[in-house]
Amino acid sequence: MKASPPVHSLMEAMAPKAAGAAALLSGLANPHRLMILCALVEGERNVGALIAATGIAPTSMSQHLNKLKDEGIVTARRAHRTLFYSITHPAARDLMAVLHAHFCGKEEA
């Protein structure tokens, strides 16, 4: 039977990963950003489509998209004069798929 590593070394190994997870969750911890990401779970969208889907004002949308880009959660692809956004962080994509299934567009009984 294989011996488990000491708890202290496990904690040292987890510390940087926990900081990364906390940073990701901090980026998600806003209702407007969650709405944006819920829309992006369904596929790549431009700013106009995100505004139409969420009702978020253009100025706020820009700020939230910049925060999501800065956190490495979304990326933008330029096609001529239009930016298309998509979720690129694998953990954010997985988390949003779960949140989307439970909260986005689901009718309350």
Backbone as JSON Lines, residues from 0, in Angstrom:
{"i":0,"aa":"M","n":[0.84,-1.17,0.0],"ca":[0.0,0.0,0.0],"c":[0.89,1.24,0.0]}
{"i":1,"aa":"K","n":[0.53,2.22,-0.78],"ca":[1.3,3.45,-0.95],"c":[0.99,4.43,0.18]}
{"i":2,"aa":"A","n":[2.04,5.04,0.74],"ca":[1.85,6.01,1.83],"c":[1.41,7.36,1.26]}
{"i":3,"aa":"S","n":[0.52,8.02,1.96],"ca":[0.06,9.35,1.56],"c":[1.13,10.38,1.88]}
{"i":4,"aa":"P","n":[1.26,11.42,1.02],"ca":[2.22,12.49,1.34],"c":[1.78,13.23,2.59]}
{"i":5,"aa":"P","n":[2.74,13.81,3.31],"ca":[2.39,14.57,4.51],"c":[1.42,15.71,4.18]}
{"i":6,"aa":"V","n":[0.54,16.01,5.12],"ca":[-0.46,17.05,4.93],"c":[0.2,18.39,4.62]}
{"i":7,"aa":"H","n":[1.33,18.69,5.27],"ca":[2.01,19.97,5.06],"c":[2.4,20.14,3.59]}
{"i":8,"aa":"S","n":[2.97,19.11,2.96],"ca":[3.38,19.26,1.56],"c":[2.16,19.35,0.64]}
{"i":9,"aa":"L","n":[1.06,18.7,1.0],"ca":[-0.16,18.84,0.21],"c":[-0.67,20.28,0.26]}
{"i":10,"aa":"M","n":[-0.63,20.88,1.45],"ca":[-1.09,22.26,1.61],"c":[-0.2,23.21,0.82]}
{"i":11,"aa":"E","n":[1.1,23.0,0.82],"ca":[2.01,23.85,0.05],"c":[1.73,23.73,-1.45]}
{"i":12,"aa":"A","n":[1.4,22.54,-1.9],"ca":[1.1,22.34,-3.32],"c":[-0.23,22.96,-3.7]}
{"i":13,"aa":"M","n":[-1.18,22.97,-2.78],"ca":[-2.51,23.51,-3.08],"c":[-2.57,25.03,-3.01]}
{"i":14,"aa":"A","n":[-1.71,25.67,-2.26],"ca":[-1.79,27.12,-2.03],"c":[-1.83,27.92,-3.33]}
{"i":15,"aa":"P","n":[-0.91,27.72,-4.29],"ca":[-0.99,28.52,-5.52],"c":[-2.24,28.2,-6.34]}
{"i":16,"aa":"K","n":[-2.68,26.96,-6.29],"ca":[-3.89,26.58,-7.03],"c":[-5.12,27.21,-6.39]}
{"i":17,"aa":"A","n":[-5.13,27.28,-5.07],"ca":[-6.26,27.9,-4.37],"c":[-6.33,29.38,-4.7]}
{"i":18,"aa":"A","n":[-5.18,30.04,-4.8],"ca":[-5.15,31.46,-5.16],"c":[-5.7,31.66,-6.57]}
{"i":19,"aa":"G","n":[-5.35,30.78,-7.48],"ca":[-5.87,30.87,-8.85],"c":[-7.37,30.64,-8.9]}
{"i":20,"aa":"A","n":[-7.85,29.67,-8.13],"ca":[-9.28,29.4,-8.07],"c":[-10.03,30.58,-7.47]}
{"i":21,"aa":"A","n":[-9.47,31.19,-6.43],"ca":[-10.1,32.36,-5.81],"c":[-10.15,33.52,-6.79]}
{"i":22,"aa":"A","n":[-9.1,33.71,-7.58],"ca":[-9.09,34.79,-8.57],"c":[-10.16,34.55,-9.63]}
{"i":23,"aa":"L","n":[-10.31,33.31,-10.07],"ca":[-11.35,32.98,-11.05],"c":[-12.73,33.27,-10.47]}
{"i":24,"aa":"L","n":[-12.97,32.8,-9.26],"ca":[-14.27,33.01,-8.63],"c":[-14.54,34.49,-8.4]}
{"i":25,"aa":"S","n":[-13.51,35.26,-8.11],"ca":[-13.66,36.7,-7.95],"c":[-14.13,37.34,-9.26]}
{"i":26,"aa":"G","n":[-13.58,36.87,-10.36],"ca":[-13.99,37.38,-11.67],"c":[-15.44,37.04,-12.0]}
{"i":27,"aa":"L","n":[-15.91,35.91,-11.48],"ca":[-17.28,35.48,-11.73],"c":[-18.28,36.08,-10.75]}
{"i":28,"aa":"A","n":[-17.81,36.58,-9.63],"ca":[-18.67,36.98,-8.52],"c":[-19.34,38.33,-8.74]}
{"i":29,"aa":"N","n":[-20.11,38.43,-9.8],"ca":[-20.86,39.65,-10.09],"c":[-22.06,39.25,-10.94]}
{"i":30,"aa":"P","n":[-23.26,39.68,-10.58],"ca":[-24.44,39.27,-11.35],"c":[-24.36,39.62,-12.84]}
{"i":31,"aa":"H","n":[-23.83,40.81,-13.17],"ca":[-23.75,41.18,-14.59],"c":[-22.76,40.3,-15.35]}
{"i":32,"aa":"R","n":[-21.62,40.03,-14.73],"ca":[-20.64,39.17,-15.4],"c":[-21.19,37.75,-15.56]}
{"i":33,"aa":"L","n":[-21.93,37.28,-14.57],"ca":[-22.54,35.95,-14.7],"c":[-23.56,35.93,-15.83]}
{"i":34,"aa":"M","n":[-24.33,37.0,-15.99],"ca":[-25.29,37.07,-17.1],"c":[-24.57,37.04,-18.44]}
{"i":35,"aa":"I","n":[-23.47,37.78,-18.54],"ca":[-22.68,37.8,-19.77],"c":[-22.16,36.4,-20.07]}
{"i":36,"aa":"L","n":[-21.6,35.76,-19.07],"ca":[-21.05,34.42,-19.26],"c":[-22.13,33.4,-19.56]}
{"i":37,"aa":"C","n":[-23.3,33.56,-18.95],"ca":[-24.42,32.66,-19.25],"c":[-24.79,32.77,-20.73]}
{"i":38,"aa":"A","n":[-24.77,33.98,-21.26],"ca":[-25.05,34.17,-22.69],"c":[-23.93,33.55,-23.54]}
{"i":39,"aa":"L","n":[-22.69,33.65,-23.08],"ca":[-21.57,33.13,-23.85],"c":[-21.47,31.61,-23.81]}
{"i":40,"aa":"V","n":[-22.09,30.98,-22.82],"ca":[-22.11,29.51,-22.78],"c":[-22.79,28.98,-24.05]}
{"i":41,"aa":"E","n":[-23.75,29.75,-24.54],"ca":[-24.49,29.34,-25.73],"c":[-23.7,29.56,-27.02]}
{"i":42,"aa":"G","n":[-22.56,30.25,-26.92],"ca":[-21.71,30.46,-28.09],"c":[-21.18,31.88,-28.15]}
{"i":43,"aa":"E","n":[-20.24,32.07,-29.05],"ca":[-19.59,33.36,-29.26],"c":[-20.63,34.43,-29.62]}
{"i":44,"aa":"R","n":[-20.44,35.62,-29.05],"ca":[-21.36,36.74,-29.33],"c":[-20.61,38.05,-29.4]}
{"i":45,"aa":"N","n":[-21.17,38.99,-30.16],"ca":[-20.6,40.33,-30.2],"c":[-21.25,41.18,-29.1]}
{"i":46,"aa":"V","n":[-20.75,42.38,-28.91],"ca":[-21.24,43.24,-27.83],"c":[-22.72,43.54,-27.98]}
{"i":47,"aa":"G","n":[-23.16,43.85,-29.19],"ca":[-24.58,44.15,-29.42],"c":[-25.47,42.98,-29.02]}
{"i":48,"aa":"A","n":[-25.06,41.77,-29.36],"ca":[-25.85,40.59,-29.0],"c":[-25.84,40.37,-27.49]}
{"i":49,"aa":"L","n":[-24.71,40.65,-26.85],"ca":[-24.64,40.51,-25.39],"c":[-25.53,41.54,-24.69]}
{"i":50,"aa":"I","n":[-25.54,42.76,-25.22],"ca":[-26.4,43.81,-24.65],"c":[-27.87,43.41,-24.81]}
{"i":51,"aa":"A","n":[-28.22,42.91,-26.0],"ca":[-29.6,42.5,-26.25],"c":[-29.99,41.32,-25.35]}
{"i":52,"aa":"A","n":[-29.09,40.38,-25.14],"ca":[-29.39,39.19,-24.33],"c":[-29.48,39.49,-22.84]}
{"i":53,"aa":"T","n":[-28.72,40.49,-22.37],"ca":[-28.64,40.73,-20.93],"c":[-29.33,42.0,-20.46]}
{"i":54,"aa":"G","n":[-29.48,42.98,-21.35],"ca":[-30.05,44.27,-20.95],"c":[-29.06,45.16,-20.22]}
{"i":55,"aa":"I","n":[-27.8,44.77,-20.19],"ca":[-26.77,45.56,-19.53],"c":[-26.43,46.77,-20.41]}
{"i":56,"aa":"A","n":[-26.31,47.94,-19.8],"ca":[-25.99,49.17,-20.54],"c":[-24.62,49.04,-21.21]}
{"i":57,"aa":"P","n":[-24.46,49.67,-22.39],"ca":[-23.18,49.57,-23.11],"c":[-21.94,49.93,-22.3]}
{"i":58,"aa":"T","n":[-22.02,50.99,-21.49],"ca":[-20.86,51.39,-20.69],"c":[-20.51,50.31,-19.68]}
{"i":59,"aa":"S","n":[-21.51,49.79,-19.01],"ca":[-21.28,48.72,-18.04],"c":[-20.78,47.46,-18.73]}
{"i":60,"aa":"M","n":[-21.35,47.16,-19.9],"ca":[-20.94,45.97,-20.64],"c":[-19.44,46.03,-20.94]}
{"i":61,"aa":"S","n":[-18.99,47.19,-21.39],"ca":[-17.57,47.37,-21.71],"c":[-16.7,47.12,-20.48]}
{"i":62,"aa":"Q","n":[-17.1,47.66,-19.34],"ca":[-16.33,47.48,-18.11],"c":[-16.27,46.01,-17.7]}
{"i":63,"aa":"H","n":[-17.41,45.34,-17.77],"ca":[-17.45,43.93,-17.37],"c":[-16.66,43.05,-18.33]}
{"i":64,"aa":"L","n":[-16.76,43.32,-19.62],"ca":[-15.98,42.53,-20.58],"c":[-14.49,42.76,-20.38]}
{"i":65,"aa":"N","n":[-14.09,43.98,-20.07],"ca":[-12.67,44.25,-19.79],"c":[-12.2,43.49,-18.56]}
{"i":66,"aa":"K","n":[-13.01,43.45,-17.52],"ca":[-12.66,42.7,-16.31],"c":[-12.52,41.21,-16.64]}
{"i":67,"aa":"L","n":[-13.47,40.68,-17.4],"ca":[-13.41,39.26,-17.78],"c":[-12.19,38.96,-18.64]}
{"i":68,"aa":"K","n":[-11.83,39.89,-19.53],"ca":[-10.62,39.71,-20.35],"c":[-9.38,39.78,-19.47]}
{"i":69,"aa":"D","n":[-9.33,40.76,-18.57],"ca":[-8.17,40.92,-17.68],"c":[-7.96,39.68,-16.81]}
{"i":70,"aa":"E","n":[-9.04,39.03,-16.42],"ca":[-8.96,37.84,-15.58],"c":[-8.66,36.59,-16.41]}
{"i":71,"aa":"G","n":[-8.63,36.71,-17.74],"ca":[-8.36,35.57,-18.6],"c":[-9.54,34.62,-18.75]}
{"i":72,"aa":"I","n":[-10.75,35.13,-18.46],"ca":[-11.95,34.3,-18.52],"c":[-12.52,34.29,-19.93]}
{"i":73,"aa":"V","n":[-12.5,35.44,-20.6],"ca":[-12.98,35.52,-21.98],"c":[-11.89,36.07,-22.87]}
{"i":74,"aa":"T","n":[-12.07,35.88,-24.15],"ca":[-11.18,36.47,-25.14],"c":[-12.05,37.06,-26.24]}
{"i":75,"aa":"A","n":[-11.46,37.98,-26.97],"ca":[-12.18,38.63,-28.07],"c":[-11.49,38.29,-29.39]}
{"i":76,"aa":"R","n":[-12.32,38.08,-30.39],"ca":[-11.84,37.85,-31.76],"c":[-12.4,38.97,-32.61]}
{"i":77,"aa":"R","n":[-11.52,39.63,-33.37],"ca":[-11.95,40.74,-34.22],"c":[-12.28,40.22,-35.62]}
{"i":78,"aa":"A","n":[-13.44,40.62,-36.11],"ca":[-13.83,40.38,-37.5],"c":[-14.21,41.74,-38.06]}
{"i":79,"aa":"H","n":[-13.31,42.32,-38.82],"ca":[-13.45,43.68,-39.34],"c":[-13.56,44.64,-38.17]}
{"i":80,"aa":"R","n":[-14.7,45.29,-37.99],"ca":[-14.85,46.27,-36.9],"c":[-15.61,45.7,-35.7]}
{"i":81,"aa":"T","n":[-15.92,44.42,-35.74],"ca":[-16.73,43.81,-34.69],"c":[-15.88,42.87,-33.84]}
{"i":82,"aa":"L","n":[-16.06,42.96,-32.52],"ca":[-15.41,42.04,-31.6],"c":[-16.4,40.96,-31.18]}
{"i":83,"aa":"F","n":[-15.96,39.72,-31.26],"ca":[-16.77,38.58,-30.83],"c":[-16.11,37.98,-29.6]}
{"i":84,"aa":"Y","n":[-16.9,37.79,-28.55],"ca":[-16.38,37.3,-27.28],"c":[-16.75,35.84,-27.08]}
{"i":85,"aa":"S","n":[-15.86,35.12,-26.41],"ca":[-16.13,33.73,-26.05],"c":[-15.41,33.41,-24.74]}
{"i":86,"aa":"I","n":[-15.91,32.4,-24.06],"ca":[-15.28,31.95,-22.81],"c":[-14.07,31.1,-23.2]}
{"i":87,"aa":"T","n":[-12.91,31.44,-22.65],"ca":[-11.71,30.68,-22.98],"c":[-11.11,29.93,-21.81]}
{"i":88,"aa":"H","n":[-11.38,30.37,-20.6],"ca":[-10.82,29.7,-19.42],"c":[-11.55,28.37,-19.24]}
{"i":89,"aa":"P","n":[-10.83,27.24,-19.29],"ca":[-11.51,25.93,-19.22],"c":[-12.34,25.74,-17.95]}
{"i":90,"aa":"A","n":[-11.83,26.17,-16.81],"ca":[-12.59,26.01,-15.56],"c":[-13.83,26.9,-15.58]}
{"i":91,"aa":"A","n":[-13.7,28.12,-16.11],"ca":[-14.86,29.01,-16.21],"c":[-15.91,28.41,-17.13]}
{"i":92,"aa":"R","n":[-15.47,27.81,-18.23],"ca":[-16.4,27.18,-19.17],"c":[-17.16,26.05,-18.47]}
{"i":93,"aa":"D","n":[-16.44,25.22,-17.71],"ca":[-17.09,24.12,-16.99],"c":[-18.05,24.63,-15.92]}
{"i":94,"aa":"L","n":[-17.6,25.62,-15.13],"ca":[-18.47,26.18,-14.09],"c":[-19.71,26.81,-14.69]}
{"i":95,"aa":"M","n":[-19.54,27.55,-15.77],"ca":[-20.68,28.22,-16.39],"c":[-21.65,27.22,-17.01]}
{"i":96,"aa":"A","n":[-21.15,26.11,-17.51],"ca":[-22.06,25.09,-18.05],"c":[-22.97,24.57,-16.94]}
{"i":97,"aa":"V","n":[-22.4,24.35,-15.75],"ca":[-23.2,23.89,-14.61],"c":[-24.18,24.99,-14.18]}
{"i":98,"aa":"L","n":[-23.69,26.22,-14.03],"ca":[-24.57,27.32,-13.61],"c":[-25.66,27.57,-14.65]}
{"i":99,"aa":"H","n":[-25.31,27.49,-15.92],"ca":[-26.29,27.68,-17.0],"c":[-27.4,26.64,-16.9]}
{"i":100,"aa":"A","n":[-27.01,25.38,-16.66],"ca":[-28.0,24.31,-16.55],"c":[-28.94,24.53,-15.37]}
{"i":101,"aa":"H","n":[-28.44,25.13,-14.31],"ca":[-29.26,25.31,-13.12],"c":[-30.01,26.63,-13.03]}
{"i":102,"aa":"F","n":[-29.46,27.69,-13.63],"ca":[-30.03,29.02,-13.4],"c":[-30.44,29.79,-14.65]}
{"i":103,"aa":"C","n":[-29.76,29.64,-15.74],"ca":[-30.0,30.49,-16.91],"c":[-31.2,30.03,-17.72]}
{"i":104,"aa":"G","n":[-32.18,30.87,-17.79],"ca":[-33.35,30.58,-18.6],"c":[-34.26,29.5,-18.04]}
{"i":105,"aa":"K","n":[-33.96,29.03,-16.85],"ca":[-34.76,27.99,-16.25],"c":[-35.98,28.6,-15.56]}
{"i":106,"aa":"E","n":[-37.14,28.09,-15.88],"ca":[-38.37,28.58,-15.27],"c":[-38.49,28.06,-13.85]}
{"i":107,"aa":"E","n":[-38.87,28.93,-12.94],"ca":[-39.12,28.52,-11.56],"c":[-40.46,27.8,-11.49]}
{"i":108,"aa":"A","n":[-40.5,26.73,-10.74],"ca":[-41.75,25.96,-10.61],"c":[-42.65,26.56,-9.55]}
